[in-house]
CSV table of N, CA and C in Angstrom, one decimal:
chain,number,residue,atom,x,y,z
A,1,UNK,N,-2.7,9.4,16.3
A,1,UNK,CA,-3.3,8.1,16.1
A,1,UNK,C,-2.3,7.1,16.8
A,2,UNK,N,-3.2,6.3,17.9
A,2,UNK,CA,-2.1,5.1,18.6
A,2,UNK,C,-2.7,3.6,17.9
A,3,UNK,N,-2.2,3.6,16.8
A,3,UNK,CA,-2.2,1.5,16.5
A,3,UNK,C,-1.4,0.8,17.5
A,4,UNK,N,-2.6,0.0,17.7
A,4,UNK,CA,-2.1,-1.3,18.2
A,4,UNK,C,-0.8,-2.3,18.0
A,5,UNK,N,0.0,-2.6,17.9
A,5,UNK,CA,1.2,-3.3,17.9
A,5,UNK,C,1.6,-4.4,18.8
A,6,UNK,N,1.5,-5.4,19.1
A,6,UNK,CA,2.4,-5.9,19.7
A,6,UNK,C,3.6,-5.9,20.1
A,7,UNK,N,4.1,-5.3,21.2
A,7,UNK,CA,5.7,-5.2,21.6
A,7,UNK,C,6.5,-6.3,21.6
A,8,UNK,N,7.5,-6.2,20.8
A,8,UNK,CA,8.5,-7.1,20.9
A,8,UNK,C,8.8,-7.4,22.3
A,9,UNK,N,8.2,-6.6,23.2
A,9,UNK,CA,9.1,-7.8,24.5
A,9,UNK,C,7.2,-8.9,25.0
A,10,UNK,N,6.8,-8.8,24.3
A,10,UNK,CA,5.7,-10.0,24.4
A,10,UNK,C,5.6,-11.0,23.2
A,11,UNK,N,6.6,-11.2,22.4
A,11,UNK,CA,6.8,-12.1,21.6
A,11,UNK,C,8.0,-12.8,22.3
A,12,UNK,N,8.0,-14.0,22.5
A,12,UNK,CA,8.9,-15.0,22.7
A,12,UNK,C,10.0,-15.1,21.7
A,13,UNK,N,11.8,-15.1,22.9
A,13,UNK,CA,12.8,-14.5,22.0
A,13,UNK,C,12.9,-16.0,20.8
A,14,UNK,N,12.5,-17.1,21.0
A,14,UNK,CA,12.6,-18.2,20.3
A,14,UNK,C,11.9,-17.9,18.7
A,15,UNK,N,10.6,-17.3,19.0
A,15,UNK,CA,10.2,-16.6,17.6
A,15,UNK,C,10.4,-15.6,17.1
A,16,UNK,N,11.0,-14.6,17.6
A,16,UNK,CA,11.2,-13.6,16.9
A,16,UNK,C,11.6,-13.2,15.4
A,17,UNK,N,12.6,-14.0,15.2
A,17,UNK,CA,13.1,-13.9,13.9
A,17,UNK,C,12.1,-14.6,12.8
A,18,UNK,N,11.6,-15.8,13.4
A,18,UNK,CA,10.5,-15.6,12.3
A,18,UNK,C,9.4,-15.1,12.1
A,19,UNK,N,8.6,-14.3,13.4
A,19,UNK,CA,7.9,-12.9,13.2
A,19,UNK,C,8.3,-11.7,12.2
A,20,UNK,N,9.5,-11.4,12.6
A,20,UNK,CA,10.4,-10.2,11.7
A,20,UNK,C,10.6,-10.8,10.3
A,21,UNK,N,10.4,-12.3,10.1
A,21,UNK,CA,11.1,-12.6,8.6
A,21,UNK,C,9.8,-13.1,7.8
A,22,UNK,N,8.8,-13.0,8.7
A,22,UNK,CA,7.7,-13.4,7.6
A,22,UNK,C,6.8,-12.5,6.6
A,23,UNK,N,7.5,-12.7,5.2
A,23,UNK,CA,7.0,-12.3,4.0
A,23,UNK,C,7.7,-10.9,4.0
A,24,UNK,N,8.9,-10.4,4.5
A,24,UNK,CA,9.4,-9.7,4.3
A,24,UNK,C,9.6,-8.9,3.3
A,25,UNK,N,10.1,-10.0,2.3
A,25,UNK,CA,10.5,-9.2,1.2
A,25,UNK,C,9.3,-8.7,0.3
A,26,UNK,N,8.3,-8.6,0.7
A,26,UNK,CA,7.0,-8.0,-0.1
A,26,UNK,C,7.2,-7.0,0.7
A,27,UNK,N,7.5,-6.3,2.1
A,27,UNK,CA,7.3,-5.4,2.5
A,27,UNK,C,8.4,-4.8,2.1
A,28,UNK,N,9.8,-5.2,1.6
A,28,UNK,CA,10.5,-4.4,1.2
A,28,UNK,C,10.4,-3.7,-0.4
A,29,UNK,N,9.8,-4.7,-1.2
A,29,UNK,CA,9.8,-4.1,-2.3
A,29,UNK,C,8.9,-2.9,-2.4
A,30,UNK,N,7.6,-3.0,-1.3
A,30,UNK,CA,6.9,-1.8,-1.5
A,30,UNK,C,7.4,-0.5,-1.1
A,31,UNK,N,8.3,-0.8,0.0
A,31,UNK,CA,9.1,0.2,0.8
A,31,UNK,C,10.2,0.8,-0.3
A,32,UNK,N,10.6,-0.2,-0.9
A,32,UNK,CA,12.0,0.4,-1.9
A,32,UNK,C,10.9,1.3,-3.2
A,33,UNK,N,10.0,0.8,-3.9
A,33,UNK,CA,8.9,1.2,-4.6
A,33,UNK,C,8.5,2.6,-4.0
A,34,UNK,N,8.0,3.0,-2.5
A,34,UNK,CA,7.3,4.2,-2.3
A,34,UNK,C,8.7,5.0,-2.3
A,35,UNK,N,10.3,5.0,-1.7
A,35,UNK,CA,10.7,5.7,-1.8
A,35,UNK,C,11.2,6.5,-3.1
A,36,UNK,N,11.0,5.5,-4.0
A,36,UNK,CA,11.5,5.8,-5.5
A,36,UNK,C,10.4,6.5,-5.9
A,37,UNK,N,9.0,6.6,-6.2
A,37,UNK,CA,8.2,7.1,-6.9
A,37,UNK,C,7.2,7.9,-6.2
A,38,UNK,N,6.8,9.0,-6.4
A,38,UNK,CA,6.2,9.5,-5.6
A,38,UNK,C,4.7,9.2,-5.4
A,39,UNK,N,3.9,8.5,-6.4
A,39,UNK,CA,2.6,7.8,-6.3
A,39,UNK,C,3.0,6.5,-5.8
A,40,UNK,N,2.7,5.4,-5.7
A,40,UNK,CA,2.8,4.0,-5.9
A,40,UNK,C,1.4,3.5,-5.6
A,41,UNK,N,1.0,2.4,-6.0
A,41,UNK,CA,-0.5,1.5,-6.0
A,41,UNK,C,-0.2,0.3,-6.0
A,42,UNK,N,-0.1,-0.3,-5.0
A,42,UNK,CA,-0.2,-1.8,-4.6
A,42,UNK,C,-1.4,-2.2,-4.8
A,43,UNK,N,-1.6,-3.2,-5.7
A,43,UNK,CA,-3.1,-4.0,-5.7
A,43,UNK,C,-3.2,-5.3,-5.9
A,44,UNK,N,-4.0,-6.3,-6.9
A,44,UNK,CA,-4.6,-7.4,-6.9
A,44,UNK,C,-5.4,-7.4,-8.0
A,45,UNK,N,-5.1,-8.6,-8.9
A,45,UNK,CA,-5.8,-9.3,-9.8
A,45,UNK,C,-7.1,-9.2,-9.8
A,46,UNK,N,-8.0,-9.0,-10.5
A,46,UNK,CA,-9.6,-9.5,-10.1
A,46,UNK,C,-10.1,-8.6,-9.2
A,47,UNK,N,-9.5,-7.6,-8.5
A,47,UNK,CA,-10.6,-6.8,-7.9
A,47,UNK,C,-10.4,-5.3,-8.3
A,48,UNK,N,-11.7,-4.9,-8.7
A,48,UNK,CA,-12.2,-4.0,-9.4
A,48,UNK,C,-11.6,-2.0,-9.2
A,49,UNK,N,-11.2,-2.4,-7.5
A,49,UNK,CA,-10.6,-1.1,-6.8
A,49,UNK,C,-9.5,-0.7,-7.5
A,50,UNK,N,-8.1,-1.6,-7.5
A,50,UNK,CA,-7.2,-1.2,-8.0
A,50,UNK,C,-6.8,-0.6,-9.5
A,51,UNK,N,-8.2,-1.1,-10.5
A,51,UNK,CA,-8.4,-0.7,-12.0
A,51,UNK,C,-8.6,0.7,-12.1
A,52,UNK,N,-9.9,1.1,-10.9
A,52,UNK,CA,-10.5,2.0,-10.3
A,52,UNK,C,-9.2,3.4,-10.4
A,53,UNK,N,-8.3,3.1,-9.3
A,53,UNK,CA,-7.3,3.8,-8.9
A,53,UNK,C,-6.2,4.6,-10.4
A,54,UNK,N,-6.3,3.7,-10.8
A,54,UNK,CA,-5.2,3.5,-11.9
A,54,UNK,C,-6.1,4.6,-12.4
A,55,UNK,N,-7.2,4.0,-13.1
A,55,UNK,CA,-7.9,5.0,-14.1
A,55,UNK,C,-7.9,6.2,-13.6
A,56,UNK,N,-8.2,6.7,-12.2
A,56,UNK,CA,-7.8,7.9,-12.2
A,56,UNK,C,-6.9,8.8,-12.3
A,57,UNK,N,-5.8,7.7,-11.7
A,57,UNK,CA,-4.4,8.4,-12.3
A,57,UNK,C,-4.0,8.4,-14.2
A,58,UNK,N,-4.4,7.5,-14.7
A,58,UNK,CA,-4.3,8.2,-15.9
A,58,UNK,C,-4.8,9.2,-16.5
A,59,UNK,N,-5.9,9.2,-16.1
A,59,UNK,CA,-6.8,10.4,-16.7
A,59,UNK,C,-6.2,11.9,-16.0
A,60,UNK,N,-5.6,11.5,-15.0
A,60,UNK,CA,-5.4,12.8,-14.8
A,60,UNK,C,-3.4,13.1,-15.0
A,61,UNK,N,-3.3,11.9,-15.5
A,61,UNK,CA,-1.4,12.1,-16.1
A,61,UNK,C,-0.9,12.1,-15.3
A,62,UNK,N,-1.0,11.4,-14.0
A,62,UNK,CA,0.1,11.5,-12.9
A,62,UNK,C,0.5,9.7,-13.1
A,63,UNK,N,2.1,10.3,-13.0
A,63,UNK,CA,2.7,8.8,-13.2
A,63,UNK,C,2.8,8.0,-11.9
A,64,UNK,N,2.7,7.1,-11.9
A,64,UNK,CA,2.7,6.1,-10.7
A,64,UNK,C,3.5,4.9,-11.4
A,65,UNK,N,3.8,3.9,-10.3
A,65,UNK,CA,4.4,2.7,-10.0
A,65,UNK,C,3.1,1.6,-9.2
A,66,UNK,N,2.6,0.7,-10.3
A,66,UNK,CA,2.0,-0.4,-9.9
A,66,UNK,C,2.6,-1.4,-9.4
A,67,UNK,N,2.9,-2.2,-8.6
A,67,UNK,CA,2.5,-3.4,-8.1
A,67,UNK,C,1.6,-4.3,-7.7
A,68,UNK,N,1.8,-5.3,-8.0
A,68,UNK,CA,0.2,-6.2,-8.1
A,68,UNK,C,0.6,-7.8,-8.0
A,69,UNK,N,0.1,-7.9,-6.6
A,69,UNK,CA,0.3,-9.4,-6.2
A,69,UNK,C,-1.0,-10.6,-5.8
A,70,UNK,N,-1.0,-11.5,-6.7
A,70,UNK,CA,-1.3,-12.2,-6.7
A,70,UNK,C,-3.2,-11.8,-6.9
A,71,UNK,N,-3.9,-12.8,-6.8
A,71,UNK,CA,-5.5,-12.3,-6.8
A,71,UNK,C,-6.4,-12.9,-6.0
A,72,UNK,N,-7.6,-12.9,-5.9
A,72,UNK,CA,-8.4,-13.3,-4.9
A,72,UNK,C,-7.4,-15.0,-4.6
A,73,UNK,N,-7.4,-15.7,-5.0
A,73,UNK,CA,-7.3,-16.9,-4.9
A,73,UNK,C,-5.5,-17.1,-4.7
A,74,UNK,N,-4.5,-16.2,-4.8
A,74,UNK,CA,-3.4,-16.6,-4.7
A,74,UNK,C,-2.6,-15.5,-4.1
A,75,UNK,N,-1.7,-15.6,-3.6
A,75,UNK,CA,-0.6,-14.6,-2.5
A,75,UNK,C,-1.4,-14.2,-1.3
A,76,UNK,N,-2.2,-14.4,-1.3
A,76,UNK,CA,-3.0,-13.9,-0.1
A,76,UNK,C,-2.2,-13.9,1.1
A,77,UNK,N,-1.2,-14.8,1.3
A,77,UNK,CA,-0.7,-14.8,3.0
A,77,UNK,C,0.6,-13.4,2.6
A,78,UNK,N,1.1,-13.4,1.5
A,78,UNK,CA,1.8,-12.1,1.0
A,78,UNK,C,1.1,-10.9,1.4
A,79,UNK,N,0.0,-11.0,0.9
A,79,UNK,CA,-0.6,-9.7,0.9
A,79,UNK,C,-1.0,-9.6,2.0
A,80,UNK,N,-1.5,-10.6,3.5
A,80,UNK,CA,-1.5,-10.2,4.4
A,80,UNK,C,-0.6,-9.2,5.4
A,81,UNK,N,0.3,-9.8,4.8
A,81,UNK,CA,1.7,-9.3,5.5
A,81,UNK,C,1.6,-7.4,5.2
A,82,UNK,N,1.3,-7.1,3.9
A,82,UNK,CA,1.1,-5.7,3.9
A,82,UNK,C,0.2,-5.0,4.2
A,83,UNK,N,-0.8,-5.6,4.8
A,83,UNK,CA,-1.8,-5.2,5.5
A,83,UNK,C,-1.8,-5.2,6.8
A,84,UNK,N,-0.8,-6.2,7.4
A,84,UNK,CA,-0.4,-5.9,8.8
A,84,UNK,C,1.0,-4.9,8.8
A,85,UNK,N,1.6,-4.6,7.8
A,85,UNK,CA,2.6,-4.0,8.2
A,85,UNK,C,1.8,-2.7,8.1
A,86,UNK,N,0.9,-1.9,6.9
A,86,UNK,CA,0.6,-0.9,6.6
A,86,UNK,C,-0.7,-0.4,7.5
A,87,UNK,N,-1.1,-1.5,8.4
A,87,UNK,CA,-2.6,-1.1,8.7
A,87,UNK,C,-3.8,-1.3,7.9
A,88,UNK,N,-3.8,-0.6,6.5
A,88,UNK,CA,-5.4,-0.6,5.9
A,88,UNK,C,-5.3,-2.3,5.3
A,89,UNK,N,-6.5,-2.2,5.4
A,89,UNK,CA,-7.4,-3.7,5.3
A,89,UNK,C,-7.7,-4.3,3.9
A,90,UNK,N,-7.1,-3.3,3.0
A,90,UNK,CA,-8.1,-3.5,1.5
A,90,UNK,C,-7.0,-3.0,0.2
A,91,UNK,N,-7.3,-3.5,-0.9
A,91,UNK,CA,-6.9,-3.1,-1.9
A,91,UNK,C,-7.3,-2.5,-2.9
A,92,UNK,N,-6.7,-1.5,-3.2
A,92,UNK,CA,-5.7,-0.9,-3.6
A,92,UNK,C,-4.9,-0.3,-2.3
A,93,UNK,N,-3.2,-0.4,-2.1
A,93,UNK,CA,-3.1,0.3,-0.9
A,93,UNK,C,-2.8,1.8,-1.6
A,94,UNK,N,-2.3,2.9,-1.5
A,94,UNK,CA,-1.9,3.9,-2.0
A,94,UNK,C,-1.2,4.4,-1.9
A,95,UNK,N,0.1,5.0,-2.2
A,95,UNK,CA,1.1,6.0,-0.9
A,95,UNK,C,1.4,6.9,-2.3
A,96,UNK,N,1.3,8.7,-1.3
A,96,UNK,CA,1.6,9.7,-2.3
A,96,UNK,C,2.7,10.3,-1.1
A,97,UNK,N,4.0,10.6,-1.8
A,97,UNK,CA,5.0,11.3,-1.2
A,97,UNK,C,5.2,10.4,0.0
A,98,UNK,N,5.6,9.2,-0.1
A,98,UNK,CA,5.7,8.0,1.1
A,98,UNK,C,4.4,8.2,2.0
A,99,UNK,N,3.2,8.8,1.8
A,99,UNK,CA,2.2,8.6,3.3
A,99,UNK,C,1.0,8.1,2.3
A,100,UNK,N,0.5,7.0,3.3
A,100,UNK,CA,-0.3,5.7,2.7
A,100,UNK,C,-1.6,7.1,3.0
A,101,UNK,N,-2.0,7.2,1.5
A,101,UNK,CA,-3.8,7.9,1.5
A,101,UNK,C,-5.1,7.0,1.6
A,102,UNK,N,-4.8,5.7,1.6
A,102,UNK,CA,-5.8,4.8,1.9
A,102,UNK,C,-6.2,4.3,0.2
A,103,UNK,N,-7.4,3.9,-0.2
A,103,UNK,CA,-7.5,3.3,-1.8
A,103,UNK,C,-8.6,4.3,-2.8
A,104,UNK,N,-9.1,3.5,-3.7
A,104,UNK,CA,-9.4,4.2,-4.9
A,104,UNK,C,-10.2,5.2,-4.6
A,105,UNK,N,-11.4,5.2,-3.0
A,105,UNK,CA,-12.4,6.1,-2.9
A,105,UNK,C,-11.6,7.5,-2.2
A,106,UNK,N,-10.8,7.0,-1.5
A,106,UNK,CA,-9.7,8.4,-0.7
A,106,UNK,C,-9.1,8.8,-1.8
A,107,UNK,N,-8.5,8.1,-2.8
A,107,UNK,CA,-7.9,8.9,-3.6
A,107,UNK,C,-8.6,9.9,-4.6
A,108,UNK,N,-9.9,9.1,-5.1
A,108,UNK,CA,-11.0,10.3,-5.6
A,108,UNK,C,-11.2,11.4,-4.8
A,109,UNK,N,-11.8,11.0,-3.3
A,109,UNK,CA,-12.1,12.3,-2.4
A,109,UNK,C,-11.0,13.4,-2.7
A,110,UNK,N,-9.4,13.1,-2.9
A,110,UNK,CA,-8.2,13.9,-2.3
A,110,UNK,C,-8.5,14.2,-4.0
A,111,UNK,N,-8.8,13.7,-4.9
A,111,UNK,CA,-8.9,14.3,-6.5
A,111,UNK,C,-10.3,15.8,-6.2
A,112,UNK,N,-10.9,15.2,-5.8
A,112,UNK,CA,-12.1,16.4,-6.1
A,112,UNK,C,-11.8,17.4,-5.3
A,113,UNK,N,-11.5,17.2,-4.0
A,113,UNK,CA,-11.1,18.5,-3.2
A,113,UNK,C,-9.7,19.1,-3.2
A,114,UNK,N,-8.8,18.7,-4.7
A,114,UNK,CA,-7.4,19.4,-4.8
A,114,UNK,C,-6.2,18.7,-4.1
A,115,UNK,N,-6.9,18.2,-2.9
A,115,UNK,CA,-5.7,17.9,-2.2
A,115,UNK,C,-4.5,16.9,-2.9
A,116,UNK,N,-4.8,15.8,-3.5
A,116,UNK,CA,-3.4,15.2,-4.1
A,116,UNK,C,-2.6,16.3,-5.2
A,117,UNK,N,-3.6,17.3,-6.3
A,117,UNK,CA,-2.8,18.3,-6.8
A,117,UNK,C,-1.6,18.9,-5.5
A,118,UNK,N,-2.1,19.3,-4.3
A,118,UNK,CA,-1.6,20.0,-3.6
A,118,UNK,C,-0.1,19.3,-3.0
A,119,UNK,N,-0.9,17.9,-3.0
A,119,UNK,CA,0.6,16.9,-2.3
A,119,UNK,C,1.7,16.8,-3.3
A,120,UNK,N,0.9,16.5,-4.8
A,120,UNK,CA,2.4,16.1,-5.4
A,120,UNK,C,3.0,17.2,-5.9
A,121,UNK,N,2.5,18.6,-6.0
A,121,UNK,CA,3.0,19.9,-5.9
A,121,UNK,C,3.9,20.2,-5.0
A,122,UNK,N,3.6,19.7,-3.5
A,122,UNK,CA,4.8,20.0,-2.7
A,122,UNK,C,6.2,19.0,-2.7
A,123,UNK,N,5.7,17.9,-3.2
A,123,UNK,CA,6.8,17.0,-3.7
A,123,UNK,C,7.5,17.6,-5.0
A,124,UNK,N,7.2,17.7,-5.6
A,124,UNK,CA,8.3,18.7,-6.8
A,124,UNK,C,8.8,19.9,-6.6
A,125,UNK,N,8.5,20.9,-5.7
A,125,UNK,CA,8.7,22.3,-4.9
A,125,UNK,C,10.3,22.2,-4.4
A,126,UNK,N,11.3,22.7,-4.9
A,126,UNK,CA,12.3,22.8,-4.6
A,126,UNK,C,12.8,23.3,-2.7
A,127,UNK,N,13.4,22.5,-1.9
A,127,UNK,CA,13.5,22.3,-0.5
A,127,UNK,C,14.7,23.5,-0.4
């Protein structure tokens, strides 16, 4: 997979730093968040996906780490920021063993066909 990016050497050196500094620290907390926990669910107030998500993981006892910024009407330029850092477009974002699975409907798909059993199984598996 090749995403699109912009190369730092086509940003003008006068902006840069505030390209690299905008809303940062929302991308760090999710980054410090995925390393520590092996689920995490970043989501949003008022929309129905990230409830969605949740419920599945409780029902099935797997512990995660929520985050949840702002809602339809507020943080939005926050949450853009993790949408352009992460790629996917929508909320709930998802990461199992640090790799982003996408939201509540990928996370069911990887529930019915084993696969997340399989992922967080190999995250506990002694290296």
């Amino acid at each position: 997979m090749s995403r699109h990016i912009l190369d730092e050497a086509q940003i003008h050196p006068a902006i840069r730093s505030k390209v690299d500094g905008s809303h940062a620290d929302i991308v760090r907390e999710v980054r410090a968040a995925i390393a520590a926990h092996a689920v995490v669910v970043v989501g949003m107030k008022q929309n129905p996906f990230p409830r969605k998500a949740r419920k599945i993981l409780d029902v099935l006892g797997t512990p995660y780490q929520y985050l949840e910024y702002g809602s339809y009407l507020s943080q939005w330029r926050r949450r853009t920021a993790l949408k352009m850092w992460s790629g996917w477009p929508t909320f709930p974002m998802i990461f199992v063993n640090g790799a982003l699975i996408g939201g509540a409907n990928e996370l069911k798909a990887l529930v019915d066909n084993g696969e997340l059993a399989r992922m967080l199984a190999k995250k506990l598996a002694p290296v």
